[in-house]
Amino acid sequence: MNIKDYSKKAISTLTDDYQYGDITPQMMGIILGLSGECGEVQEKFKKILRDKKGKINNKDKQELIKELGDILWYVSVAADLLGSNLEEVAKTNNEKLASRQSRHTLHGSGDNR
Ligand SMILES: [Mg+2]
């Protein structure tokens, strides 16, 4: 298969079936930003693994904390746009993990196990 054939097949699978409903452009921007910040954390970890043999120094730690703060900001704003808040997100997460722990399903796959 050549790359033009691939492109033709790929574009034929593009759907325009999306319904945006309650999802505003602002919410889309926040979710994209959240993904970007997660990527920044992953990139910093990759460089620590690749360039520093996994050794995290104080500067690395501070840089990672800054990126985690960026993630926290996006999570906080996303929760607010959903009519929620960080307290509800944290409480819900704690309850989910406690339930999995009590049912011995912390390991495994699937969001609702
Ligand atoms: Mg950042």
Short mmCIF file of C-alpha atoms and ligand atoms in Angstrom, two decimals:
data_model
loop_
_atom_site.label_atom_id
_atom_site.label_comp_id
_atom_site.label_asym_id
_atom_site.label_seq_id
_atom_site.Cartn_x
_atom_site.Cartn_y
_atom_site.Cartn_z
CA MET A 1 0.00 0.00 0.00
CA ASN A 2 1.33 3.43 -0.82
CA ILE A 3 0.83 6.47 1.38
CA LYS A 4 -1.80 8.01 -0.93
CA ASP A 5 -3.92 4.84 -0.68
CA TYR A 6 -3.51 4.90 3.08
CA SER A 7 -4.59 8.58 3.21
CA LYS A 8 -7.65 7.90 1.08
CA LYS A 9 -8.71 4.99 3.32
CA ALA A 10 -7.96 6.96 6.50
CA ILE A 11 -10.06 9.98 5.48
CA SER A 12 -12.92 7.66 4.50
CA THR A 13 -13.21 6.65 8.17
CA LEU A 14 -13.50 10.25 9.43
CA THR A 15 -16.94 10.78 10.91
CA ASP A 16 -18.92 13.96 11.32
CA ASP A 17 -21.40 12.31 13.66
CA TYR A 18 -20.36 14.36 16.68
CA GLN A 19 -23.09 16.07 18.66
CA TYR A 20 -21.72 18.79 20.92
CA GLY A 21 -24.71 19.15 23.25
CA ASP A 22 -23.50 20.59 26.54
CA ILE A 23 -19.84 20.59 25.49
CA THR A 24 -18.84 24.21 24.90
CA PRO A 25 -15.76 25.36 22.98
CA GLN A 26 -14.42 26.52 26.36
CA MET A 27 -14.79 23.00 27.80
CA MET A 28 -13.11 21.52 24.72
CA GLY A 29 -10.19 23.92 25.21
CA ILE A 30 -9.87 22.93 28.86
CA ILE A 31 -9.85 19.20 28.10
CA LEU A 32 -7.26 19.70 25.35
CA GLY A 33 -5.18 21.77 27.77
CA LEU A 34 -5.42 19.02 30.41
CA SER A 35 -4.14 16.49 27.88
CA GLY A 36 -1.30 18.83 26.96
CA GLU A 37 -0.22 19.24 30.58
CA CYS A 38 -0.29 15.45 31.10
CA GLY A 39 1.99 15.21 28.07
CA GLU A 40 4.36 17.75 29.64
CA VAL A 41 4.68 15.58 32.76
CA GLN A 42 5.29 12.50 30.61
CA GLU A 43 7.94 14.33 28.57
CA LYS A 44 9.81 15.45 31.70
CA PHE A 45 9.77 11.89 33.05
CA LYS A 46 10.97 10.55 29.72
CA LYS A 47 13.95 12.92 29.78
CA ILE A 48 14.77 11.95 33.38
CA LEU A 49 14.76 8.30 32.30
CA ARG A 50 16.65 8.90 29.07
CA ASP A 51 19.17 11.54 30.13
CA LYS A 52 19.55 11.09 33.89
CA LYS A 53 19.16 7.33 34.34
CA GLY A 54 15.96 7.90 36.34
CA LYS A 55 17.63 10.10 38.96
CA ILE A 56 15.28 12.93 40.03
CA ASN A 57 17.05 15.98 41.43
CA ASN A 58 15.54 18.96 43.26
CA LYS A 59 15.15 21.02 40.07
CA ASP A 60 13.39 18.11 38.34
CA LYS A 61 11.09 17.74 41.33
CA GLN A 62 10.20 21.44 41.28
CA GLU A 63 9.54 21.33 37.53
CA LEU A 64 7.31 18.27 37.94
CA ILE A 65 5.42 19.95 40.77
CA LYS A 66 4.81 22.98 38.52
CA GLU A 67 3.38 20.71 35.81
CA LEU A 68 1.23 18.85 38.34
CA GLY A 69 -0.06 22.26 39.41
CA ASP A 70 -0.98 22.99 35.81
CA ILE A 71 -2.90 19.70 35.71
CA LEU A 72 -4.61 20.61 38.97
CA TRP A 73 -5.68 23.94 37.50
CA TYR A 74 -7.23 22.25 34.47
CA VAL A 75 -8.96 19.62 36.64
CA SER A 76 -10.33 22.36 38.90
CA VAL A 77 -11.66 24.39 35.98
CA ALA A 78 -13.09 21.29 34.24
CA ALA A 79 -14.90 20.34 37.44
CA ASP A 80 -16.28 23.88 37.75
CA LEU A 81 -17.52 23.86 34.15
CA LEU A 82 -19.32 20.58 34.94
CA GLY A 83 -20.98 22.26 37.92
CA SER A 84 -18.72 20.42 40.37
CA ASN A 85 -15.55 21.19 42.32
CA LEU A 86 -12.25 19.65 43.42
CA GLU A 87 -13.79 18.47 46.70
CA GLU A 88 -16.40 16.37 44.88
CA VAL A 89 -13.78 15.02 42.44
CA ALA A 90 -11.49 14.00 45.33
CA LYS A 91 -14.34 12.48 47.37
CA THR A 92 -15.64 10.51 44.38
CA ASN A 93 -12.15 9.23 43.59
CA ASN A 94 -11.53 8.18 47.21
CA GLU A 95 -14.84 6.34 47.29
CA LYS A 96 -14.12 4.58 43.98
CA LEU A 97 -10.69 3.42 45.15
CA ALA A 98 -11.97 2.34 48.58
CA SER A 99 -14.65 0.26 46.86
CA ARG A 100 -12.10 -1.37 44.57
CA GLN A 101 -9.79 -2.02 47.52
CA SER A 102 -12.55 -3.68 49.54
CA ARG A 103 -13.47 -5.85 46.52
CA HIS A 104 -9.78 -6.59 45.71
CA THR A 105 -10.10 -5.03 42.24
CA LEU A 106 -7.47 -2.27 42.52
CA HIS A 107 -5.50 -4.11 39.85
CA GLY A 108 -7.08 -4.95 36.54
CA SER A 109 -8.68 -2.95 33.78
CA GLY A 110 -11.95 -1.20 33.07
CA ASP A 111 -13.19 2.10 34.48
CA ASN A 112 -16.11 0.57 36.36
CA ARG A 113 -14.68 -2.52 38.00
MG MG B 1 2.70 23.11 31.97
#
